[in-house]
Amino acid sequence: MTEQDDVRRDFHDVVNMTPKQLEKWLDTDESKRVGQKSGSGSESIGHRSGRRFIALLNTAQ
């Protein structure tokens, strides 16, 4: 097993939602109300990360 395989496995062990489930959560008001904002942007750091996770999950399928 390569290091890349280890990273991919670890990622999927931690991210326990499908891209569709994660997208649905990110669209909720509750999701948009929480999290640390950086600078003057209105989107939280975690929200931005969630969108990146969706992209990663979609490429791994």
JSON list of C-alpha atoms in Angstrom, two decimals, residues 4-60:
[
{"chain": "A", "resi": 4, "resn": "GLN", "atom": "CA", "xyz": [-1.36, 7.97, -1.28]},
{"chain": "A", "resi": 5, "resn": "ASP", "atom": "CA", "xyz": [-3.56, 4.94, -0.53]},
{"chain": "A", "resi": 6, "resn": "ASP", "atom": "CA", "xyz": [-3.12, 5.59, 3.20]},
{"chain": "A", "resi": 7, "resn": "VAL", "atom": "CA", "xyz": [-4.10, 9.25, 2.83]},
{"chain": "A", "resi": 8, "resn": "ARG", "atom": "CA", "xyz": [-7.16, 8.36, 0.73]},
{"chain": "A", "resi": 9, "resn": "ARG", "atom": "CA", "xyz": [-8.28, 5.74, 3.26]},
{"chain": "A", "resi": 10, "resn": "ASP", "atom": "CA", "xyz": [-7.77, 8.12, 6.19]},
{"chain": "A", "resi": 11, "resn": "PHE", "atom": "CA", "xyz": [-9.72, 10.86, 4.41]},
{"chain": "A", "resi": 12, "resn": "HIS", "atom": "CA", "xyz": [-12.68, 8.55, 3.78]},
{"chain": "A", "resi": 13, "resn": "ASP", "atom": "CA", "xyz": [-12.56, 7.32, 7.37]},
{"chain": "A", "resi": 14, "resn": "VAL", "atom": "CA", "xyz": [-12.92, 10.90, 8.67]},
{"chain": "A", "resi": 15, "resn": "VAL", "atom": "CA", "xyz": [-15.30, 12.39, 6.09]},
{"chain": "A", "resi": 16, "resn": "ASN", "atom": "CA", "xyz": [-18.37, 10.29, 6.79]},
{"chain": "A", "resi": 17, "resn": "MET", "atom": "CA", "xyz": [-20.89, 12.04, 4.53]},
{"chain": "A", "resi": 18, "resn": "THR", "atom": "CA", "xyz": [-21.52, 11.62, 0.83]},
{"chain": "A", "resi": 19, "resn": "PRO", "atom": "CA", "xyz": [-21.00, 14.66, -1.39]},
{"chain": "A", "resi": 20, "resn": "LYS", "atom": "CA", "xyz": [-24.78, 15.04, -1.70]},
{"chain": "A", "resi": 21, "resn": "GLN", "atom": "CA", "xyz": [-25.29, 14.88, 2.09]},
{"chain": "A", "resi": 22, "resn": "LEU", "atom": "CA", "xyz": [-22.53, 17.40, 2.67]},
{"chain": "A", "resi": 23, "resn": "GLU", "atom": "CA", "xyz": [-23.95, 19.76, 0.02]},
{"chain": "A", "resi": 24, "resn": "LYS", "atom": "CA", "xyz": [-27.38, 19.52, 1.63]},
{"chain": "A", "resi": 25, "resn": "TRP", "atom": "CA", "xyz": [-25.89, 20.35, 5.07]},
{"chain": "A", "resi": 26, "resn": "LEU", "atom": "CA", "xyz": [-23.91, 23.31, 3.71]},
{"chain": "A", "resi": 27, "resn": "ASP", "atom": "CA", "xyz": [-27.15, 24.76, 2.31]},
{"chain": "A", "resi": 28, "resn": "THR", "atom": "CA", "xyz": [-28.85, 24.81, 5.72]},
{"chain": "A", "resi": 29, "resn": "ASP", "atom": "CA", "xyz": [-29.23, 27.99, 7.76]},
{"chain": "A", "resi": 30, "resn": "GLU", "atom": "CA", "xyz": [-27.72, 26.18, 10.74]},
{"chain": "A", "resi": 31, "resn": "SER", "atom": "CA", "xyz": [-24.55, 25.45, 8.78]},
{"chain": "A", "resi": 32, "resn": "LYS", "atom": "CA", "xyz": [-24.28, 29.06, 7.64]},
{"chain": "A", "resi": 33, "resn": "ARG", "atom": "CA", "xyz": [-24.66, 30.45, 11.19]},
{"chain": "A", "resi": 34, "resn": "VAL", "atom": "CA", "xyz": [-21.69, 28.64, 12.71]},
{"chain": "A", "resi": 35, "resn": "GLY", "atom": "CA", "xyz": [-17.96, 28.71, 12.22]},
{"chain": "A", "resi": 36, "resn": "GLN", "atom": "CA", "xyz": [-15.10, 31.13, 12.32]},
{"chain": "A", "resi": 37, "resn": "LYS", "atom": "CA", "xyz": [-15.05, 33.78, 9.63]},
{"chain": "A", "resi": 38, "resn": "SER", "atom": "CA", "xyz": [-11.78, 35.03, 8.21]},
{"chain": "A", "resi": 39, "resn": "GLY", "atom": "CA", "xyz": [-11.30, 38.63, 7.19]},
{"chain": "A", "resi": 40, "resn": "SER", "atom": "CA", "xyz": [-14.24, 40.44, 5.67]},
{"chain": "A", "resi": 41, "resn": "GLY", "atom": "CA", "xyz": [-15.68, 37.40, 3.91]},
{"chain": "A", "resi": 42, "resn": "SER", "atom": "CA", "xyz": [-19.06, 36.13, 5.01]},
{"chain": "A", "resi": 43, "resn": "GLU", "atom": "CA", "xyz": [-18.32, 32.43, 4.50]},
{"chain": "A", "resi": 44, "resn": "SER", "atom": "CA", "xyz": [-16.80, 30.52, 7.41]},
{"chain": "A", "resi": 45, "resn": "ILE", "atom": "CA", "xyz": [-13.52, 28.67, 7.09]},
{"chain": "A", "resi": 46, "resn": "GLY", "atom": "CA", "xyz": [-15.27, 25.35, 7.71]},
{"chain": "A", "resi": 47, "resn": "HIS", "atom": "CA", "xyz": [-17.87, 26.09, 5.06]},
{"chain": "A", "resi": 48, "resn": "ARG", "atom": "CA", "xyz": [-15.12, 26.71, 2.52]},
{"chain": "A", "resi": 49, "resn": "SER", "atom": "CA", "xyz": [-13.45, 23.47, 3.59]},
{"chain": "A", "resi": 50, "resn": "GLY", "atom": "CA", "xyz": [-16.76, 21.64, 3.17]},
{"chain": "A", "resi": 51, "resn": "ARG", "atom": "CA", "xyz": [-17.00, 22.77, -0.44]},
{"chain": "A", "resi": 52, "resn": "ARG", "atom": "CA", "xyz": [-13.44, 21.54, -1.02]},
{"chain": "A", "resi": 53, "resn": "PHE", "atom": "CA", "xyz": [-14.31, 18.18, 0.55]},
{"chain": "A", "resi": 54, "resn": "ILE", "atom": "CA", "xyz": [-17.22, 17.86, -1.87]},
{"chain": "A", "resi": 55, "resn": "ALA", "atom": "CA", "xyz": [-14.85, 18.42, -4.79]},
{"chain": "A", "resi": 56, "resn": "LEU", "atom": "CA", "xyz": [-12.39, 15.85, -3.42]},
{"chain": "A", "resi": 57, "resn": "LEU", "atom": "CA", "xyz": [-15.12, 13.29, -2.78]},
{"chain": "A", "resi": 58, "resn": "ASN", "atom": "CA", "xyz": [-16.46, 13.76, -6.30]},
{"chain": "A", "resi": 59, "resn": "THR", "atom": "CA", "xyz": [-13.03, 13.13, -7.86]},
{"chain": "A", "resi": 60, "resn": "ALA", "atom": "CA", "xyz": [-12.50, 10.00, -5.76]}
]
